[in-house]
């Protein structure tokens, strides 16, 4: 492995984090809060650690496939470890494990919290919480690709390791240009939501925090009621943008290139919207008794479906009180997740479609042994290597899910709570069912269980393998 290059990239990540930590200081000045001083201290610590990691540039800028996975995993661990410092230094979350849980939940766009009263935080820390979603949504290394030296292959190895989904689409040949396009779309949609929320006369600070949280499909709000106290129009705007950020960004690029027909024909997009519409219809029908009034019922169903399938985690109602069928639908949406190439988490719609196609092919092979069938996606034949990787991913996902469920069961909470807690963290959703429902939090878990859930959040955001690779002894042997 190119250790010097890995250290250099990690130092760049910490320098970027130091710069980003200064943004909350702006809000500290506006609201005259002393917490901003501690963010400056935390930023200086990031700069010092970054300086220690790499005092000079490496001569070889190449990053190979394994290096890319290791670099991304280490970057997210360092980002989180130092990103938790402001909470501890300000004394707003004095326990480091709790502070780490909160910031990992932020960076991984999970939205699971250990806080009982969100309003007790300063505006400075509330912004840092929400802004961490925006940082982690697209990925800090994707941003660094715009500025970082190195070969195109090296940049692509970093991008593949950090981008959510089974594959990374290249819009243009140069990876640096890909990163610029992604961030342009990302920033554009964020600003559009912010403007629309401000036009509805939402409090400007709330509008900023909700917009960056929606963009990263994270669930940190600035109120303990999440989005329940906002107006019907504001909830509909948030719903539309949650669903929009769960869409594969290739869809938006095709639209910008005036290839609307190709964009609409994307099977993942069709499947994504079919699942959303079907889930909303079922919830409206099943909740007709508990939520009287069609308009209110439709709004609540659409908001929660958009929030859960995109793994955003905002809420307007306590869906713990919904009928069992409704809760089961939401649980299934947790597992499915958003589209590949979006800021959402979960297994991803594209993987679900490929699994269905694989099962159908196997059944057809049994019925017609001599027939030669190819699995296709968007008119293209899916290579066997992609199917093999998909199968390995699902097996790994189930193993991690099972081990995590077993480990947190030592806390002796009920199955509904434990199962949905693992599902909500591994799929980067936030709220689950039972004791971790939308009006509850994760504070009651033991420190060991919180560490397990922290690993789940990181593994889920990085598509499992980068985190697992760090645990493999052979990873650190130069061959």
PDB file of C-alpha atoms in Angstrom, residues 2-244:
ATOM      1  CA  UNK A   2       1.009   3.595  -0.606  1.00  0.00           C
ATOM      2  CA  UNK A   3       1.102   4.611   3.084  1.00  0.00           C
ATOM      3  CA  UNK A   4       2.517   8.068   2.394  1.00  0.00           C
ATOM      4  CA  UNK A   5      -0.334   8.878   0.025  1.00  0.00           C
ATOM      5  CA  UNK A   6      -2.891   7.526   2.506  1.00  0.00           C
ATOM      6  CA  UNK A   7      -1.484   9.763   5.244  1.00  0.00           C
ATOM      7  CA  UNK A   8      -1.483  12.714   2.847  1.00  0.00           C
ATOM      8  CA  UNK A   9      -5.166  12.208   1.958  1.00  0.00           C
ATOM      9  CA  UNK A  10      -6.056  11.859   5.647  1.00  0.00           C
ATOM     10  CA  UNK A  11      -4.258  15.126   6.378  1.00  0.00           C
ATOM     11  CA  UNK A  12      -6.288  16.830   3.622  1.00  0.00           C
ATOM     12  CA  UNK A  13      -9.507  15.454   5.146  1.00  0.00           C
ATOM     13  CA  UNK A  14      -8.613  16.890   8.560  1.00  0.00           C
ATOM     14  CA  UNK A  15      -7.683  20.261   7.088  1.00  0.00           C
ATOM     15  CA  UNK A  16     -11.042  20.343   5.326  1.00  0.00           C
ATOM     16  CA  UNK A  17     -12.817  19.371   8.552  1.00  0.00           C
ATOM     17  CA  UNK A  18     -10.983  22.179  10.369  1.00  0.00           C
ATOM     18  CA  UNK A  19     -12.249  24.668   7.791  1.00  0.00           C
ATOM     19  CA  UNK A  20     -15.803  23.302   8.033  1.00  0.00           C
ATOM     20  CA  UNK A  21     -15.731  23.581  11.842  1.00  0.00           C
ATOM     21  CA  UNK A  22     -15.366  27.341  11.473  1.00  0.00           C
ATOM     22  CA  UNK A  23     -18.814  27.640   9.830  1.00  0.00           C
ATOM     23  CA  UNK A  24     -20.676  27.043  13.127  1.00  0.00           C
ATOM     24  CA  UNK A  25     -18.646  29.943  14.550  1.00  0.00           C
ATOM     25  CA  UNK A  26     -20.604  32.262  12.230  1.00  0.00           C
ATOM     26  CA  UNK A  27     -23.795  31.226  14.033  1.00  0.00           C
ATOM     27  CA  UNK A  28     -22.024  31.651  17.376  1.00  0.00           C
ATOM     28  CA  UNK A  29     -21.346  35.295  16.417  1.00  0.00           C
ATOM     29  CA  UNK A  30     -24.916  35.849  15.197  1.00  0.00           C
ATOM     30  CA  UNK A  31     -26.512  34.406  18.345  1.00  0.00           C
ATOM     31  CA  UNK A  32     -23.700  35.629  20.640  1.00  0.00           C
ATOM     32  CA  UNK A  33     -22.835  32.168  21.935  1.00  0.00           C
ATOM     33  CA  UNK A  34     -19.497  31.342  23.558  1.00  0.00           C
ATOM     34  CA  UNK A  35     -19.561  27.781  22.170  1.00  0.00           C
ATOM     35  CA  UNK A  36     -17.933  29.088  19.007  1.00  0.00           C
ATOM     36  CA  UNK A  37     -14.611  29.368  20.844  1.00  0.00           C
ATOM     37  CA  UNK A  38     -14.572  25.611  21.428  1.00  0.00           C
ATOM     38  CA  UNK A  39     -15.155  24.991  17.715  1.00  0.00           C
ATOM     39  CA  UNK A  40     -12.069  27.073  16.980  1.00  0.00           C
ATOM     40  CA  UNK A  41     -10.104  24.933  19.462  1.00  0.00           C
ATOM     41  CA  UNK A  42     -11.404  21.741  17.827  1.00  0.00           C
ATOM     42  CA  UNK A  43     -10.449  23.112  14.395  1.00  0.00           C
ATOM     43  CA  UNK A  44      -6.907  23.792  15.616  1.00  0.00           C
ATOM     44  CA  UNK A  45      -6.656  20.215  16.935  1.00  0.00           C
ATOM     45  CA  UNK A  46      -7.706  18.934  13.499  1.00  0.00           C
ATOM     46  CA  UNK A  47      -5.002  21.055  11.858  1.00  0.00           C
ATOM     47  CA  UNK A  48      -2.339  19.806  14.264  1.00  0.00           C
ATOM     48  CA  UNK A  49      -3.256  16.135  13.770  1.00  0.00           C
ATOM     49  CA  UNK A  50      -3.312  16.714  10.006  1.00  0.00           C
ATOM     50  CA  UNK A  51       0.147  18.289  10.151  1.00  0.00           C
ATOM     51  CA  UNK A  52       1.500  15.301  12.102  1.00  0.00           C
ATOM     52  CA  UNK A  53       0.071  12.850   9.555  1.00  0.00           C
ATOM     53  CA  UNK A  54       1.813  14.419   6.589  1.00  0.00           C
ATOM     54  CA  UNK A  55       4.496  17.063   6.816  1.00  0.00           C
ATOM     55  CA  UNK A  56       5.298  16.830   3.093  1.00  0.00           C
ATOM     56  CA  UNK A  57       3.651  15.660  -0.103  1.00  0.00           C
ATOM     57  CA  UNK A  58       4.346  12.083  -1.256  1.00  0.00           C
ATOM     58  CA  UNK A  59       6.214  11.526  -4.510  1.00  0.00           C
ATOM     59  CA  UNK A  60       3.857   8.786  -5.651  1.00  0.00           C
ATOM     60  CA  UNK A  61       0.209   9.934  -5.827  1.00  0.00           C
ATOM     61  CA  UNK A  62      -1.193   6.578  -7.003  1.00  0.00           C
ATOM     62  CA  UNK A  63      -3.989   5.012  -4.935  1.00  0.00           C
ATOM     63  CA  UNK A  64      -4.833   1.429  -5.818  1.00  0.00           C
ATOM     64  CA  UNK A  65      -8.146  -0.324  -5.207  1.00  0.00           C
ATOM     65  CA  UNK A  66      -7.270  -1.630  -1.720  1.00  0.00           C
ATOM     66  CA  UNK A  67      -5.672   1.694  -0.803  1.00  0.00           C
ATOM     67  CA  UNK A  68      -8.867   3.491  -1.780  1.00  0.00           C
ATOM     68  CA  UNK A  69     -11.023   1.374   0.543  1.00  0.00           C
ATOM     69  CA  UNK A  70      -8.565   1.712   3.442  1.00  0.00           C
ATOM     70  CA  UNK A  71      -8.194   5.478   2.927  1.00  0.00           C
ATOM     71  CA  UNK A  72     -11.951   6.038   2.898  1.00  0.00           C
ATOM     72  CA  UNK A  73     -12.533   3.931   6.027  1.00  0.00           C
ATOM     73  CA  UNK A  74      -9.717   5.648   7.948  1.00  0.00           C
ATOM     74  CA  UNK A  75     -10.874   9.074   6.751  1.00  0.00           C
ATOM     75  CA  UNK A  76     -14.383   8.528   8.089  1.00  0.00           C
ATOM     76  CA  UNK A  77     -13.066   7.190  11.404  1.00  0.00           C
ATOM     77  CA  UNK A  78     -10.776  10.214  11.863  1.00  0.00           C
ATOM     78  CA  UNK A  79     -13.462  12.619  10.678  1.00  0.00           C
ATOM     79  CA  UNK A  80     -15.854  11.232  13.283  1.00  0.00           C
ATOM     80  CA  UNK A  81     -13.333  10.933  16.132  1.00  0.00           C
ATOM     81  CA  UNK A  82     -12.375  14.617  15.854  1.00  0.00           C
ATOM     82  CA  UNK A  83     -15.818  15.799  14.763  1.00  0.00           C
ATOM     83  CA  UNK A  84     -17.163  14.754  18.168  1.00  0.00           C
ATOM     84  CA  UNK A  85     -14.732  17.036  20.024  1.00  0.00           C
ATOM     85  CA  UNK A  86     -16.857  20.228  19.882  1.00  0.00           C
ATOM     86  CA  UNK A  87     -19.744  18.482  21.678  1.00  0.00           C
ATOM     87  CA  UNK A  88     -17.387  17.340  24.452  1.00  0.00           C
ATOM     88  CA  UNK A  89     -15.478  20.624  24.724  1.00  0.00           C
ATOM     89  CA  UNK A  90     -18.667  22.696  24.987  1.00  0.00           C
ATOM     90  CA  UNK A  91     -20.008  20.300  27.630  1.00  0.00           C
ATOM     91  CA  UNK A  92     -23.267  19.889  25.703  1.00  0.00           C
ATOM     92  CA  UNK A  93     -22.580  16.155  25.283  1.00  0.00           C
ATOM     93  CA  UNK A  94     -19.873  15.538  27.916  1.00  0.00           C
ATOM     94  CA  UNK A  95     -19.658  11.757  27.446  1.00  0.00           C
ATOM     95  CA  UNK A  96     -17.298  11.046  24.507  1.00  0.00           C
ATOM     96  CA  UNK A  97     -19.072   7.812  23.432  1.00  0.00           C
ATOM     97  CA  UNK A  98     -22.370   9.705  23.279  1.00  0.00           C
ATOM     98  CA  UNK A  99     -20.722  12.575  21.388  1.00  0.00           C
ATOM     99  CA  UNK A 100     -19.143  10.099  18.961  1.00  0.00           C
ATOM    100  CA  UNK A 101     -22.508   8.367  18.459  1.00  0.00           C
ATOM    101  CA  UNK A 102     -24.136  11.736  17.694  1.00  0.00           C
ATOM    102  CA  UNK A 103     -21.541  12.906  15.165  1.00  0.00           C
ATOM    103  CA  UNK A 104     -21.199   9.501  13.453  1.00  0.00           C
ATOM    104  CA  UNK A 105     -24.973   9.550  13.139  1.00  0.00           C
ATOM    105  CA  UNK A 106     -24.589  12.985  11.570  1.00  0.00           C
ATOM    106  CA  UNK A 107     -21.789  12.229   9.109  1.00  0.00           C
ATOM    107  CA  UNK A 108     -23.348   8.914   8.035  1.00  0.00           C
ATOM    108  CA  UNK A 109     -26.688  10.749   7.560  1.00  0.00           C
ATOM    109  CA  UNK A 110     -28.379   8.382   9.996  1.00  0.00           C
ATOM    110  CA  UNK A 111     -30.070  10.854  12.321  1.00  0.00           C
ATOM    111  CA  UNK A 112     -30.195   8.557  15.380  1.00  0.00           C
ATOM    112  CA  UNK A 113     -29.680  10.652  18.506  1.00  0.00           C
ATOM    113  CA  UNK A 114     -28.881  10.228  22.194  1.00  0.00           C
ATOM    114  CA  UNK A 115     -30.370  13.646  23.095  1.00  0.00           C
ATOM    115  CA  UNK A 116     -33.564  13.974  25.108  1.00  0.00           C
ATOM    116  CA  UNK A 117     -34.113  17.681  24.413  1.00  0.00           C
ATOM    117  CA  UNK A 118     -32.639  18.868  21.117  1.00  0.00           C
ATOM    118  CA  UNK A 119     -33.541  22.469  21.969  1.00  0.00           C
ATOM    119  CA  UNK A 120     -31.076  22.373  24.879  1.00  0.00           C
ATOM    120  CA  UNK A 121     -28.172  22.625  22.413  1.00  0.00           C
ATOM    121  CA  UNK A 122     -26.779  25.974  21.326  1.00  0.00           C
ATOM    122  CA  UNK A 123     -27.507  27.223  17.803  1.00  0.00           C
ATOM    123  CA  UNK A 124     -23.808  26.650  17.120  1.00  0.00           C
ATOM    124  CA  UNK A 125     -24.002  22.934  17.904  1.00  0.00           C
ATOM    125  CA  UNK A 126     -27.445  22.519  16.312  1.00  0.00           C
ATOM    126  CA  UNK A 127     -25.989  23.759  13.042  1.00  0.00           C
ATOM    127  CA  UNK A 128     -22.913  21.496  13.327  1.00  0.00           C
ATOM    128  CA  UNK A 129     -25.220  18.510  13.906  1.00  0.00           C
ATOM    129  CA  UNK A 130     -27.324  19.267  10.841  1.00  0.00           C
ATOM    130  CA  UNK A 131     -24.402  20.395   8.683  1.00  0.00           C
ATOM    131  CA  UNK A 132     -22.663  17.072   9.361  1.00  0.00           C
ATOM    132  CA  UNK A 133     -25.458  15.481   7.288  1.00  0.00           C
ATOM    133  CA  UNK A 134     -24.631  17.719   4.337  1.00  0.00           C
ATOM    134  CA  UNK A 135     -20.909  16.943   4.659  1.00  0.00           C
ATOM    135  CA  UNK A 136     -21.462  13.192   4.795  1.00  0.00           C
ATOM    136  CA  UNK A 137     -24.292  13.035   2.261  1.00  0.00           C
ATOM    137  CA  UNK A 138     -22.169  13.409  -0.837  1.00  0.00           C
ATOM    138  CA  UNK A 139     -18.927  12.464   0.892  1.00  0.00           C
ATOM    139  CA  UNK A 140     -15.993  14.576   1.985  1.00  0.00           C
ATOM    140  CA  UNK A 141     -13.543  12.682  -0.253  1.00  0.00           C
ATOM    141  CA  UNK A 142     -15.727  13.285  -3.310  1.00  0.00           C
ATOM    142  CA  UNK A 143     -15.271  17.006  -2.587  1.00  0.00           C
ATOM    143  CA  UNK A 144     -11.508  16.559  -2.188  1.00  0.00           C
ATOM    144  CA  UNK A 145     -11.339  14.881  -5.611  1.00  0.00           C
ATOM    145  CA  UNK A 146     -11.955  18.307  -7.136  1.00  0.00           C
ATOM    146  CA  UNK A 147      -8.657  19.601  -5.693  1.00  0.00           C
ATOM    147  CA  UNK A 148      -6.539  16.494  -5.109  1.00  0.00           C
ATOM    148  CA  UNK A 149      -3.585  15.594  -7.370  1.00  0.00           C
ATOM    149  CA  UNK A 150      -3.184  12.107  -8.777  1.00  0.00           C
ATOM    150  CA  UNK A 151      -4.126   9.879 -11.659  1.00  0.00           C
ATOM    151  CA  UNK A 152      -7.740   9.432 -12.820  1.00  0.00           C
ATOM    152  CA  UNK A 153      -7.635   5.784 -11.724  1.00  0.00           C
ATOM    153  CA  UNK A 154      -6.556   6.801  -8.222  1.00  0.00           C
ATOM    154  CA  UNK A 155      -9.404   9.277  -7.894  1.00  0.00           C
ATOM    155  CA  UNK A 156     -11.877   6.707  -9.189  1.00  0.00           C
ATOM    156  CA  UNK A 157     -10.749   4.181  -6.555  1.00  0.00           C
ATOM    157  CA  UNK A 158     -11.532   6.743  -3.842  1.00  0.00           C
ATOM    158  CA  UNK A 159     -14.861   7.644  -5.407  1.00  0.00           C
ATOM    159  CA  UNK A 160     -15.950   4.006  -5.717  1.00  0.00           C
ATOM    160  CA  UNK A 161     -15.053   3.315  -2.091  1.00  0.00           C
ATOM    161  CA  UNK A 162     -17.049   6.284  -0.731  1.00  0.00           C
ATOM    162  CA  UNK A 163     -20.050   6.586  -3.064  1.00  0.00           C
ATOM    163  CA  UNK A 164     -23.198   4.760  -1.942  1.00  0.00           C
ATOM    164  CA  UNK A 165     -24.546   2.079  -4.263  1.00  0.00           C
ATOM    165  CA  UNK A 166     -23.457  -1.032  -6.161  1.00  0.00           C
ATOM    166  CA  UNK A 167     -21.691   0.987  -8.872  1.00  0.00           C
ATOM    167  CA  UNK A 168     -20.465   4.482  -9.633  1.00  0.00           C
ATOM    168  CA  UNK A 169     -21.593   6.107 -12.861  1.00  0.00           C
ATOM    169  CA  UNK A 170     -19.126   8.320 -14.669  1.00  0.00           C
ATOM    170  CA  UNK A 171     -20.914  11.219 -16.348  1.00  0.00           C
ATOM    171  CA  UNK A 172     -17.752  12.428 -18.069  1.00  0.00           C
ATOM    172  CA  UNK A 173     -14.343  10.747 -18.557  1.00  0.00           C
ATOM    173  CA  UNK A 174     -12.521  12.879 -15.959  1.00  0.00           C
ATOM    174  CA  UNK A 175     -13.304  11.972 -12.339  1.00  0.00           C
ATOM    175  CA  UNK A 176     -12.588  15.538 -11.188  1.00  0.00           C
ATOM    176  CA  UNK A 177     -15.341  16.774 -13.502  1.00  0.00           C
ATOM    177  CA  UNK A 178     -17.669  14.057 -12.181  1.00  0.00           C
ATOM    178  CA  UNK A 179     -17.143  15.362  -8.652  1.00  0.00           C
ATOM    179  CA  UNK A 180     -17.890  18.931  -9.771  1.00  0.00           C
ATOM    180  CA  UNK A 181     -21.115  17.845 -11.468  1.00  0.00           C
ATOM    181  CA  UNK A 182     -22.246  15.890  -8.399  1.00  0.00           C
ATOM    182  CA  UNK A 183     -21.629  18.817  -6.056  1.00  0.00           C
ATOM    183  CA  UNK A 184     -23.266  21.311  -8.419  1.00  0.00           C
ATOM    184  CA  UNK A 185     -26.468  19.236  -8.466  1.00  0.00           C
ATOM    185  CA  UNK A 186     -26.213  18.679  -4.708  1.00  0.00           C
ATOM    186  CA  UNK A 187     -25.736  22.364  -3.891  1.00  0.00           C
ATOM    187  CA  UNK A 188     -28.373  23.463  -6.395  1.00  0.00           C
ATOM    188  CA  UNK A 189     -31.092  21.242  -4.920  1.00  0.00           C
ATOM    189  CA  UNK A 190     -30.128  22.306  -1.373  1.00  0.00           C
ATOM    190  CA  UNK A 191     -30.418  26.012  -2.225  1.00  0.00           C
ATOM    191  CA  UNK A 192     -33.734  25.438  -4.027  1.00  0.00           C
ATOM    192  CA  UNK A 193     -35.246  23.787  -0.947  1.00  0.00           C
ATOM    193  CA  UNK A 194     -33.885  26.538   1.301  1.00  0.00           C
ATOM    194  CA  UNK A 195     -35.444  29.260  -0.864  1.00  0.00           C
ATOM    195  CA  UNK A 196     -38.836  27.503  -0.953  1.00  0.00           C
ATOM    196  CA  UNK A 197     -38.851  27.013   2.832  1.00  0.00           C
ATOM    197  CA  UNK A 198     -37.939  30.669   3.394  1.00  0.00           C
ATOM    198  CA  UNK A 199     -40.794  31.704   1.088  1.00  0.00           C
ATOM    199  CA  UNK A 200     -43.180  29.827   3.405  1.00  0.00           C
ATOM    200  CA  UNK A 201     -41.866  32.037   6.251  1.00  0.00           C
ATOM    201  CA  UNK A 202     -40.107  29.246   8.082  1.00  0.00           C
ATOM    202  CA  UNK A 203     -37.604  30.526  10.644  1.00  0.00           C
ATOM    203  CA  UNK A 204     -34.359  31.131   8.695  1.00  0.00           C
ATOM    204  CA  UNK A 205     -32.209  29.062  11.061  1.00  0.00           C
ATOM    205  CA  UNK A 206     -34.655  26.131  10.924  1.00  0.00           C
ATOM    206  CA  UNK A 207     -34.801  26.433   7.133  1.00  0.00           C
ATOM    207  CA  UNK A 208     -31.004  26.188   6.825  1.00  0.00           C
ATOM    208  CA  UNK A 209     -30.736  23.186   9.170  1.00  0.00           C
ATOM    209  CA  UNK A 210     -33.682  21.345   7.593  1.00  0.00           C
ATOM    210  CA  UNK A 211     -32.367  21.988   4.063  1.00  0.00           C
ATOM    211  CA  UNK A 212     -28.857  20.667   4.727  1.00  0.00           C
ATOM    212  CA  UNK A 213     -30.361  17.745   6.683  1.00  0.00           C
ATOM    213  CA  UNK A 214     -32.749  16.856   3.856  1.00  0.00           C
ATOM    214  CA  UNK A 215     -29.965  17.142   1.263  1.00  0.00           C
ATOM    215  CA  UNK A 216     -27.839  14.621   3.139  1.00  0.00           C
ATOM    216  CA  UNK A 217     -30.942  12.502   3.823  1.00  0.00           C
ATOM    217  CA  UNK A 218     -30.188  12.739   7.535  1.00  0.00           C
ATOM    218  CA  UNK A 219     -32.777  13.157  10.267  1.00  0.00           C
ATOM    219  CA  UNK A 220     -31.416  15.724  12.721  1.00  0.00           C
ATOM    220  CA  UNK A 221     -33.960  18.454  13.343  1.00  0.00           C
ATOM    221  CA  UNK A 222     -33.744  21.539  15.537  1.00  0.00           C
ATOM    222  CA  UNK A 223     -36.920  20.673  17.442  1.00  0.00           C
ATOM    223  CA  UNK A 224     -37.727  17.634  19.569  1.00  0.00           C
ATOM    224  CA  UNK A 225     -40.892  17.226  17.470  1.00  0.00           C
ATOM    225  CA  UNK A 226     -38.672  16.868  14.364  1.00  0.00           C
ATOM    226  CA  UNK A 227     -40.899  18.301  11.591  1.00  0.00           C
ATOM    227  CA  UNK A 228     -44.232  17.868  13.365  1.00  0.00           C
ATOM    228  CA  UNK A 229     -44.611  21.564  14.264  1.00  0.00           C
ATOM    229  CA  UNK A 230     -44.108  22.869  10.737  1.00  0.00           C
ATOM    230  CA  UNK A 231     -47.015  23.851   8.487  1.00  0.00           C
ATOM    231  CA  UNK A 232     -48.647  21.464   6.010  1.00  0.00           C
ATOM    232  CA  UNK A 233     -47.016  23.288   3.065  1.00  0.00           C
ATOM    233  CA  UNK A 234     -43.577  23.129   4.679  1.00  0.00           C
ATOM    234  CA  UNK A 235     -44.008  19.397   5.334  1.00  0.00           C
ATOM    235  CA  UNK A 236     -44.953  18.826   1.688  1.00  0.00           C
ATOM    236  CA  UNK A 237     -41.865  20.738   0.505  1.00  0.00           C
ATOM    237  CA  UNK A 238     -39.639  18.639   2.774  1.00  0.00           C
ATOM    238  CA  UNK A 239     -41.368  15.463   1.521  1.00  0.00           C
ATOM    239  CA  UNK A 240     -40.718  16.341  -2.132  1.00  0.00           C
ATOM    240  CA  UNK A 241     -37.045  17.109  -1.506  1.00  0.00           C
ATOM    241  CA  UNK A 242     -36.454  14.001   0.633  1.00  0.00           C
ATOM    242  CA  UNK A 243     -37.690  11.913  -2.286  1.00  0.00           C
ATOM    243  CA  UNK A 244     -35.679  14.045  -4.740  1.00  0.00           C
TER     244      UNK A 244
END
